[in-house]
Structure formats: structure tokens, C-alpha cells
Coordinates of N, CA, C and O and ligand atoms in Angstrom, one line a residue:
M1 N -27.0 4.0 -53.9 CA -26.6 4.3 -52.5 C -27.7 4.2 -51.6 O -27.6 3.8 -50.4
A2 N -28.9 4.7 -52.0 CA -30.1 4.6 -51.1 C -30.4 3.2 -50.8 O -30.7 2.9 -49.6
L3 N -30.2 2.3 -51.7 CA -30.5 0.9 -51.5 C -29.5 0.3 -50.5 O -29.9 -0.4 -49.5
L4 N -28.2 0.6 -50.7 CA -27.2 0.2 -49.7 C -27.5 0.7 -48.3 O -27.3 0.0 -47.3
D5 N -27.9 1.9 -48.3 CA -28.3 2.6 -47.0 C -29.4 1.8 -46.3 O -29.3 1.5 -45.1
A6 N -30.4 1.5 -47.1 CA -31.5 0.7 -46.5 C -31.1 -0.6 -46.0 O -31.5 -1.1 -45.0
L7 N -30.2 -1.3 -46.8 CA -29.7 -2.6 -46.5 C -28.9 -2.6 -45.2 O -29.1 -3.4 -44.4
Y8 N -28.1 -1.5 -45.1 CA -27.3 -1.4 -43.9 C -28.2 -1.2 -42.7 O -28.0 -1.9 -41.7
K9 N -29.2 -0.4 -42.8 CA -30.1 -0.2 -41.6 C -30.9 -1.5 -41.3 O -31.1 -1.9 -40.1
E10 N -31.3 -2.2 -42.3 CA -32.0 -3.5 -42.1 C -31.1 -4.5 -41.4 O -31.6 -5.2 -40.5
I11 N -29.9 -4.6 -41.9 CA -29.0 -5.6 -41.3 C -28.7 -5.3 -39.8 O -28.8 -6.1 -38.9
I12 N -28.5 -4.0 -39.5 CA -28.2 -3.6 -38.1 C -29.5 -3.9 -37.3 O -29.3 -4.5 -36.2
F13 N -30.6 -3.5 -37.8 CA -31.9 -3.8 -37.0 C -32.1 -5.2 -36.8 O -32.5 -5.7 -35.7
E14 N -31.9 -6.0 -37.8 CA -32.2 -7.5 -37.8 C -31.2 -8.1 -36.7 O -31.7 -8.9 -35.9
H15 N -30.0 -7.8 -36.8 CA -29.0 -8.3 -35.8 C -29.2 -7.8 -34.4 O -28.9 -8.5 -33.4
Y16 N -29.7 -6.6 -34.3 CA -30.0 -6.0 -33.0 C -31.2 -6.7 -32.4 O -31.2 -7.1 -31.2
K17 N -32.2 -7.0 -33.2 CA -33.4 -7.6 -32.6 C -33.2 -9.1 -32.4 O -33.7 -9.7 -31.4
R18 N -32.4 -9.8 -33.3 CA -32.2 -11.2 -33.1 C -30.7 -11.5 -33.2 O -30.2 -12.0 -34.2
P19 N -30.0 -11.1 -32.1 CA -28.5 -11.3 -32.2 C -28.1 -12.8 -32.3 O -28.8 -13.6 -31.7
R20 N -27.2 -13.1 -33.2 CA -26.7 -14.5 -33.3 C -25.7 -14.8 -32.2 O -25.0 -13.9 -31.8
N21 N -25.7 -16.0 -31.8 CA -24.7 -16.5 -30.9 C -24.7 -15.6 -29.6 O -23.7 -15.2 -29.0
H22 N -25.9 -15.3 -29.1 CA -26.1 -14.5 -27.9 C -26.4 -15.5 -26.8 O -27.2 -16.3 -26.9
G23 N -25.7 -15.2 -25.6 CA -25.8 -16.1 -24.5 C -24.5 -16.6 -24.1 O -23.5 -16.6 -24.8
E24 N -24.4 -17.1 -22.8 CA -23.1 -17.7 -22.4 C -22.8 -19.0 -23.1 O -23.7 -19.7 -23.5
L25 N -21.5 -19.1 -23.3 CA -21.0 -20.3 -24.1 C -20.5 -21.3 -23.1 O -19.6 -21.0 -22.3
H26 N -20.9 -22.6 -23.2 CA -20.4 -23.6 -22.3 C -20.0 -24.8 -23.2 O -20.9 -25.3 -23.9
P27 N -18.8 -25.3 -23.1 CA -17.7 -24.8 -22.3 C -17.0 -23.6 -23.1 O -17.3 -23.5 -24.3
H28 N -16.3 -22.8 -22.4 CA -15.5 -21.8 -23.0 C -14.1 -21.8 -22.4 O -13.9 -22.2 -21.3
T29 N -13.1 -21.4 -23.3 CA -11.7 -21.3 -22.8 C -11.3 -19.8 -22.5 O -10.4 -19.6 -21.8
H30 N -12.1 -18.9 -23.0 CA -11.8 -17.5 -22.8 C -13.1 -16.7 -22.5 O -14.1 -17.0 -23.1
R31 N -12.9 -15.7 -21.6 CA -14.1 -14.9 -21.3 C -13.5 -13.5 -21.1 O -12.5 -13.3 -20.4
Q32 N -14.1 -12.5 -21.8 CA -13.5 -11.1 -21.8 C -14.6 -10.1 -21.7 O -15.5 -10.2 -22.5
E33 N -14.5 -9.1 -20.8 CA -15.4 -8.1 -20.8 C -14.9 -6.9 -21.6 O -13.7 -6.6 -21.7
G34 N -15.9 -6.2 -22.3 CA -15.5 -5.0 -23.0 C -16.5 -3.9 -22.7 O -17.7 -4.2 -22.5
V35 N -16.0 -2.7 -22.6 CA -16.9 -1.6 -22.2 C -16.6 -0.4 -23.1 O -15.4 -0.1 -23.5
N36 N -17.6 0.3 -23.6 CA -17.5 1.5 -24.3 C -18.2 2.6 -23.5 O -19.4 2.8 -23.7
P37 N -17.5 3.3 -22.6 CA -18.2 4.2 -21.6 C -18.9 5.3 -22.3 O -19.9 5.8 -21.8
G38 N -18.3 5.8 -23.4 CA -18.9 6.9 -24.1 C -20.4 6.7 -24.5 O -21.2 7.7 -24.5
C39 N -20.7 5.5 -24.8 CA -22.1 5.2 -25.2 C -22.8 4.3 -24.2 O -24.1 4.3 -24.2
G40 N -22.1 3.7 -23.3 CA -22.7 2.8 -22.3 C -22.8 1.4 -22.8 O -23.6 0.6 -22.2
D41 N -22.1 1.0 -23.8 CA -22.1 -0.4 -24.3 C -21.3 -1.3 -23.4 O -20.2 -0.9 -23.1
E42 N -21.8 -2.4 -23.1 CA -21.1 -3.4 -22.3 C -21.3 -4.8 -23.0 O -22.4 -5.1 -23.3
L43 N -20.2 -5.5 -23.1 CA -20.4 -6.9 -23.6 C -19.4 -7.8 -23.0 O -18.3 -7.4 -22.5
T44 N -19.8 -9.1 -22.9 CA -18.9 -10.1 -22.4 C -18.8 -11.1 -23.6 O -19.8 -11.6 -24.1
L45 N -17.6 -11.4 -24.0 CA -17.3 -12.3 -25.1 C -16.8 -13.6 -24.6 O -16.0 -13.7 -23.7
F46 N -17.4 -14.7 -25.1 CA -17.0 -16.0 -24.7 C -16.4 -16.7 -26.0 O -17.0 -16.6 -27.0
L47 N -15.2 -17.3 -25.7 CA -14.6 -18.0 -26.8 C -14.3 -19.5 -26.4 O -13.9 -19.7 -25.3
N48 N -14.4 -20.4 -27.3 CA -14.0 -21.8 -27.1 C -12.9 -22.1 -28.1 O -13.3 -22.2 -29.3
I49 N -11.7 -22.1 -27.7 CA -10.6 -22.3 -28.7 C -10.0 -23.7 -28.5 O -9.6 -24.0 -27.4
E50 N -10.0 -24.4 -29.6 CA -9.3 -25.7 -29.6 C -8.2 -25.7 -30.5 O -8.3 -25.5 -31.7
G51 N -7.0 -25.8 -30.0 CA -5.8 -25.7 -30.8 C -5.7 -24.2 -31.3 O -5.6 -23.3 -30.5
E52 N -5.8 -24.1 -32.6 CA -5.7 -22.8 -33.3 C -7.1 -22.3 -33.7 O -7.2 -21.3 -34.3
R53 N -8.1 -23.1 -33.4 CA -9.4 -22.8 -34.1 C -10.5 -22.3 -33.1 O -10.6 -22.8 -31.9
L54 N -11.2 -21.3 -33.5 CA -12.4 -20.8 -32.7 C -13.6 -21.7 -33.0 O -14.3 -21.5 -33.9
V55 N -13.7 -22.7 -32.1 CA -14.8 -23.7 -32.4 C -16.1 -23.1 -31.8 O -17.2 -23.5 -32.3
G56 N -16.1 -22.2 -30.9 CA -17.3 -21.6 -30.4 C -17.1 -20.1 -30.0 O -16.0 -19.7 -29.6
V57 N -18.1 -19.3 -30.2 CA -18.0 -17.9 -29.9 C -19.4 -17.4 -29.6 O -20.4 -17.8 -30.2
S58 N -19.6 -16.6 -28.5 CA -20.9 -16.0 -28.2 C -20.6 -14.8 -27.4 O -19.5 -14.5 -27.0
F59 N -21.7 -14.0 -27.2 CA -21.6 -12.8 -26.4 C -22.9 -12.6 -25.6 O -23.9 -13.0 -25.9
T60 N -22.7 -11.8 -24.5 CA -23.9 -11.3 -23.7 C -23.6 -9.8 -23.5 O -22.5 -9.3 -23.7
G61 N -24.6 -9.2 -22.9 CA -24.4 -7.8 -22.6 C -25.5 -6.9 -23.1 O -26.3 -7.3 -23.9
E62 N -25.4 -5.6 -22.7 CA -26.3 -4.6 -23.2 C -25.6 -3.5 -23.9 O -24.5 -3.1 -23.5
G63 N -26.2 -3.0 -25.0 CA -25.6 -1.9 -25.7 C -26.5 -1.4 -26.8 O -27.6 -1.9 -26.9
C64 N -26.0 -0.4 -27.5 CA -26.8 0.2 -28.5 C -26.9 -0.7 -29.7 O -26.3 -1.7 -29.8
A65 N -27.8 -0.4 -30.7 CA -28.0 -1.2 -31.8 C -26.8 -1.5 -32.6 O -26.5 -2.7 -33.0
I66 N -25.9 -0.5 -32.7 CA -24.7 -0.7 -33.5 C -23.7 -1.7 -32.8 O -23.2 -2.6 -33.5
S67 N -23.6 -1.5 -31.5 CA -22.6 -2.4 -30.8 C -23.1 -3.8 -30.8 O -22.3 -4.8 -31.0
R68 N -24.4 -4.0 -30.6 CA -25.0 -5.3 -30.6 C -25.0 -6.0 -32.0 O -24.6 -7.2 -32.1
A69 N -25.3 -5.2 -33.0 CA -25.3 -5.8 -34.3 C -23.9 -6.1 -34.8 O -23.7 -7.2 -35.4
S70 N -23.0 -5.3 -34.4 CA -21.6 -5.5 -34.8 C -21.1 -6.8 -34.1 O -20.4 -7.6 -34.7
A71 N -21.4 -7.0 -32.8 CA -21.0 -8.2 -32.1 C -21.6 -9.4 -32.7 O -20.9 -10.4 -32.9
S72 N -22.9 -9.3 -33.0 CA -23.6 -10.4 -33.7 C -22.9 -10.8 -35.0 O -22.7 -12.0 -35.3
L73 N -22.7 -9.8 -35.8 CA -22.1 -10.1 -37.1 C -20.6 -10.6 -36.9 O -20.2 -11.5 -37.7
M74 N -19.9 -10.2 -35.9 CA -18.6 -10.6 -35.7 C -18.6 -12.1 -35.3 O -17.8 -12.9 -35.9
T75 N -19.5 -12.5 -34.5 CA -19.5 -13.9 -34.0 C -19.8 -14.8 -35.3 O -19.2 -15.9 -35.4
E76 N -20.6 -14.4 -36.2 CA -20.9 -15.2 -37.4 C -19.6 -15.2 -38.3 O -19.3 -16.2 -38.9
A77 N -18.9 -14.1 -38.3 CA -17.8 -14.0 -39.2 C -16.6 -14.8 -38.7 O -15.8 -15.4 -39.5
I78 N -16.4 -15.0 -37.4 CA -15.2 -15.6 -36.9 C -15.4 -17.0 -36.5 O -14.4 -17.8 -36.3
K79 N -16.6 -17.5 -36.3 CA -16.9 -18.8 -35.8 C -16.3 -19.8 -36.8 O -16.6 -19.8 -38.0
G80 N -15.5 -20.8 -36.3 CA -14.9 -21.8 -37.1 C -13.6 -21.4 -37.8 O -12.9 -22.2 -38.4
K81 N -13.2 -20.1 -37.6 CA -12.0 -19.6 -38.2 C -10.8 -19.9 -37.3 O -11.0 -20.2 -36.1
S82 N -9.6 -19.8 -37.9 CA -8.4 -20.0 -37.0 C -8.3 -18.6 -36.3 O -8.8 -17.6 -36.7
L83 N -7.5 -18.7 -35.2 CA -7.3 -17.4 -34.5 C -6.6 -16.4 -35.3 O -6.9 -15.2 -35.3
T84 N -5.7 -16.8 -36.1 CA -4.9 -15.9 -37.0 C -5.9 -15.2 -38.0 O -5.8 -14.0 -38.2
E85 N -6.8 -16.0 -38.6 CA -7.8 -15.5 -39.5 C -8.7 -14.5 -38.8 O -9.0 -13.4 -39.4
A86 N -9.1 -14.8 -37.6 CA -10.0 -14.0 -36.9 C -9.4 -12.6 -36.5 O -10.0 -11.6 -36.6
L87 N -8.1 -12.7 -36.1 CA -7.4 -11.4 -35.8 C -7.1 -10.6 -37.0 O -7.1 -9.4 -36.9
T88 N -6.9 -11.3 -38.1 CA -6.7 -10.5 -39.4 C -8.0 -9.8 -39.7 O -8.0 -8.6 -40.1
L89 N -9.1 -10.5 -39.6 CA -10.4 -9.8 -39.8 C -10.6 -8.6 -38.9 O -11.1 -7.6 -39.3
A90 N -10.2 -8.8 -37.6 CA -10.4 -7.7 -36.7 C -9.6 -6.5 -37.1 O -10.1 -5.4 -37.1
G91 N -8.4 -6.7 -37.6 CA -7.6 -5.6 -38.1 C -8.2 -4.9 -39.3 O -8.3 -3.7 -39.4
Q92 N -8.7 -5.8 -40.2 CA -9.4 -5.2 -41.4 C -10.6 -4.5 -41.1 O -11.0 -3.5 -41.7
F93 N -11.4 -5.0 -40.2 CA -12.7 -4.4 -39.8 C -12.4 -3.0 -39.2 O -13.0 -2.0 -39.5
K94 N -11.4 -3.0 -38.2 CA -11.1 -1.7 -37.6 C -10.6 -0.7 -38.6 O -10.9 0.5 -38.5
A95 N -9.8 -1.1 -39.5 CA -9.3 -0.2 -40.6 C -10.4 0.4 -41.4 O -10.4 1.6 -41.6
M96 N -11.4 -0.5 -41.7 CA -12.5 0.0 -42.5 C -13.3 1.0 -41.7 O -13.7 2.1 -42.2
I97 N -13.6 0.7 -40.4 CA -14.4 1.6 -39.6 C -13.6 3.0 -39.4 O -14.2 4.0 -39.2
H98 N -12.3 2.9 -39.5 CA -11.5 4.1 -39.4 C -11.3 4.8 -40.7 O -10.5 5.7 -40.8
G99 N -12.0 4.3 -41.8 CA -12.0 5.0 -43.0 C -11.3 4.4 -44.2 O -11.3 4.9 -45.3
A100 N -10.6 3.3 -44.0 CA -9.9 2.6 -45.1 C -10.9 1.9 -46.0 O -11.9 1.5 -45.5
P101 N -10.5 1.7 -47.3 CA -11.4 0.9 -48.1 C -11.5 -0.5 -47.6 O -10.5 -1.1 -47.1
P102 N -12.7 -1.1 -47.6 CA -12.9 -2.4 -47.0 C -12.1 -3.6 -47.7 O -12.1 -3.6 -48.9
A103 N -11.5 -4.5 -47.0 CA -10.9 -5.6 -47.5 C -12.0 -6.6 -48.0 O -13.0 -6.7 -47.4
E104 N -11.7 -7.3 -49.0 CA -12.6 -8.3 -49.6 C -13.1 -9.3 -48.6 O -14.3 -9.7 -48.6
E105 N -12.2 -9.8 -47.8 CA -12.4 -10.8 -46.8 C -13.6 -10.4 -45.8 O -14.1 -11.3 -45.2
L106 N -13.9 -9.2 -45.7 CA -14.9 -8.7 -44.7 C -16.3 -9.2 -45.1 O -17.2 -9.3 -44.2
G107 N -16.6 -9.5 -46.4 CA -17.9 -10.0 -46.8 C -19.0 -9.1 -46.3 O -19.0 -7.9 -46.5
E108 N -20.0 -9.7 -45.6 CA -21.2 -9.0 -45.1 C -20.8 -7.8 -44.2 O -21.6 -6.9 -44.1
L109 N -19.7 -7.9 -43.5 CA -19.3 -6.9 -42.6 C -19.1 -5.5 -43.3 O -19.1 -4.5 -42.7
T110 N -18.9 -5.5 -44.6 CA -18.6 -4.3 -45.3 C -19.9 -3.4 -45.3 O -19.9 -2.2 -45.5
L111 N -21.0 -4.0 -44.9 CA -22.3 -3.3 -44.8 C -22.2 -2.2 -43.7 O -23.0 -1.3 -43.6
L112 N -21.2 -2.4 -42.8 CA -21.1 -1.5 -41.7 C -20.1 -0.4 -42.0 O -19.8 0.5 -41.2
Q113 N -19.7 -0.3 -43.3 CA -18.7 0.7 -43.7 C -19.2 2.1 -43.4 O -18.4 3.0 -43.0
G114 N -20.5 2.3 -43.5 CA -21.0 3.7 -43.3 C -20.7 4.3 -42.0 O -20.7 5.5 -41.8
I115 N -20.5 3.4 -41.0 CA -20.2 3.9 -39.6 C -18.9 4.7 -39.6 O -18.8 5.5 -38.7
S116 N -18.1 4.5 -40.5 CA -16.8 5.2 -40.5 C -17.1 6.7 -40.6 O -16.2 7.5 -40.3
K117 N -18.3 7.1 -41.1 CA -18.6 8.5 -41.2 C -19.3 9.0 -40.0 O -19.6 10.2 -39.8
L118 N -19.7 8.1 -39.1 CA -20.4 8.5 -37.8 C -19.4 8.4 -36.7 O -19.3 7.4 -36.0
H119 N -18.6 9.4 -36.5 CA -17.4 9.3 -35.6 C -17.8 8.9 -34.2 O -17.1 8.2 -33.5
A120 N -19.0 9.4 -33.7 CA -19.4 9.0 -32.4 C -19.7 7.6 -32.2 O -19.7 7.1 -31.1
R121 N -19.9 6.9 -33.3 CA -20.3 5.4 -33.2 C -19.2 4.5 -33.5 O -19.4 3.3 -33.5
V122 N -18.0 5.0 -33.8 CA -16.9 4.1 -34.2 C -16.6 3.1 -33.1 O -16.4 2.0 -33.4
K123 N -16.6 3.6 -31.9 CA -16.2 2.7 -30.7 C -17.3 1.7 -30.5 O -17.1 0.6 -29.9
C124 N -18.6 2.1 -30.8 CA -19.7 1.1 -30.7 C -19.4 -0.1 -31.7 O -19.6 -1.2 -31.3
A125 N -19.0 0.3 -32.9 CA -18.8 -0.7 -33.9 C -17.6 -1.6 -33.7 O -17.6 -2.8 -34.1
T126 N -16.6 -1.0 -33.1 CA -15.4 -1.8 -32.9 C -15.3 -2.5 -31.5 O -14.4 -3.3 -31.3
L127 N -16.2 -2.2 -30.6 CA -16.1 -2.8 -29.3 C -15.9 -4.3 -29.3 O -15.0 -4.8 -28.6
A128 N -16.7 -5.0 -30.0 CA -16.6 -6.5 -30.0 C -15.3 -7.0 -30.5 O -14.7 -7.9 -30.0
W129 N -14.8 -6.3 -31.5 CA -13.5 -6.7 -32.1 C -12.3 -6.4 -31.2 O -11.4 -7.2 -31.1
V130 N -12.4 -5.2 -30.6 CA -11.3 -4.9 -29.6 C -11.4 -5.9 -28.5 O -10.3 -6.3 -28.0
T131 N -12.6 -6.2 -28.0 CA -12.7 -7.2 -26.9 C -12.1 -8.6 -27.3 O -11.5 -9.2 -26.6
L132 N -12.3 -8.9 -28.6 CA -11.8 -10.2 -29.1 C -10.2 -10.1 -29.0 O -9.6 -11.1 -28.6
E133 N -9.7 -9.0 -29.5 CA -8.2 -8.9 -29.4 C -7.7 -9.0 -28.0 O -6.7 -9.6 -27.7
Q134 N -8.4 -8.3 -27.1 CA -8.0 -8.4 -25.7 C -8.1 -9.8 -25.1 O -7.3 -10.2 -24.3
A135 N -9.1 -10.5 -25.5 CA -9.4 -11.9 -25.0 C -8.2 -12.8 -25.3 O -7.9 -13.7 -24.5
V136 N -7.6 -12.7 -26.5 CA -6.6 -13.6 -26.9 C -5.2 -13.1 -26.9 O -4.3 -13.8 -27.3
K137 N -5.0 -11.9 -26.5 CA -3.7 -11.3 -26.5 C -2.8 -12.1 -25.5 O -3.3 -12.5 -24.4
P138 N -1.6 -12.4 -25.8 CA -0.8 -13.3 -25.0 C -0.4 -12.6 -23.7 O -0.4 -11.4 -23.6
Ligands
ZN1 ZN1 -23.0 2.3 -28.7

């Protein structure tokens, strides 16, 4: 457990320091702002959707380490996936952060499972995913 704990911290820190897919995306088909007022996290999500596929995804904004790392991990997880697959992942990720056992499809994202015990940080971890859902809701 200590090893997992260290790994979790390392992943968060690494993605916080060097977020993947950070910056505005050109071209993009969707742009959505997300805010978590409780912590002060703000992010803007950019999506480039061709047909049913997320061919591009990026984010900008300022936030705490958890919100930023979670957004970075999310962009890596959903890039190239179909919209349906991405939204399924969003549901599975939120369920895990709210305490459910993690779905196998979550892969590296399961490293964030520990956040389910940090109630104050749940909204930090789910911000990017909630923003994704808002971006593509009909
Ligand atoms: Zn936060």
C-alpha cells in the first residue's frame, strides 16, 4: 500500500508539473469552461470531434495539483477514443472517485482511486470529466 501511495503521489506530481495536452487546440469543434469554486479550480477543455471520434483534446486553466493532474490524465485516456467510449470512462471514473470499485477500463486512472477518501478533493478530481460531459451533451 505504501508503494501504491508513493506511485499515486508521483503520478499526480508528474502530471501537475508537466501536464499532457496542455494549451489551446486548433482546430477544435467544442470548447467548454469548467469551474470548481470550492477549490478555485478553473479549466477550459477543447475537443476536436470528427464523426464519432475524439481526434484531439486539450485543456488550459489554473487549478490545484489534483485537478490539473486529473485533467492531464483524462486527455491521455480519451484521445483517439469514440465519444461513447469517452463518456463511459467518465461515468466509470466518477463512480470510482465516489467510492465504487474501479472498472478495469480505467487503467492508469485507477491510481487516483485514493481521492475517493479525500472528500474535499472529489470535485477537483472530477472537474475535467464533468466538463467533458457538459461539452458534448446534446
Ligand atoms: Zn482543486
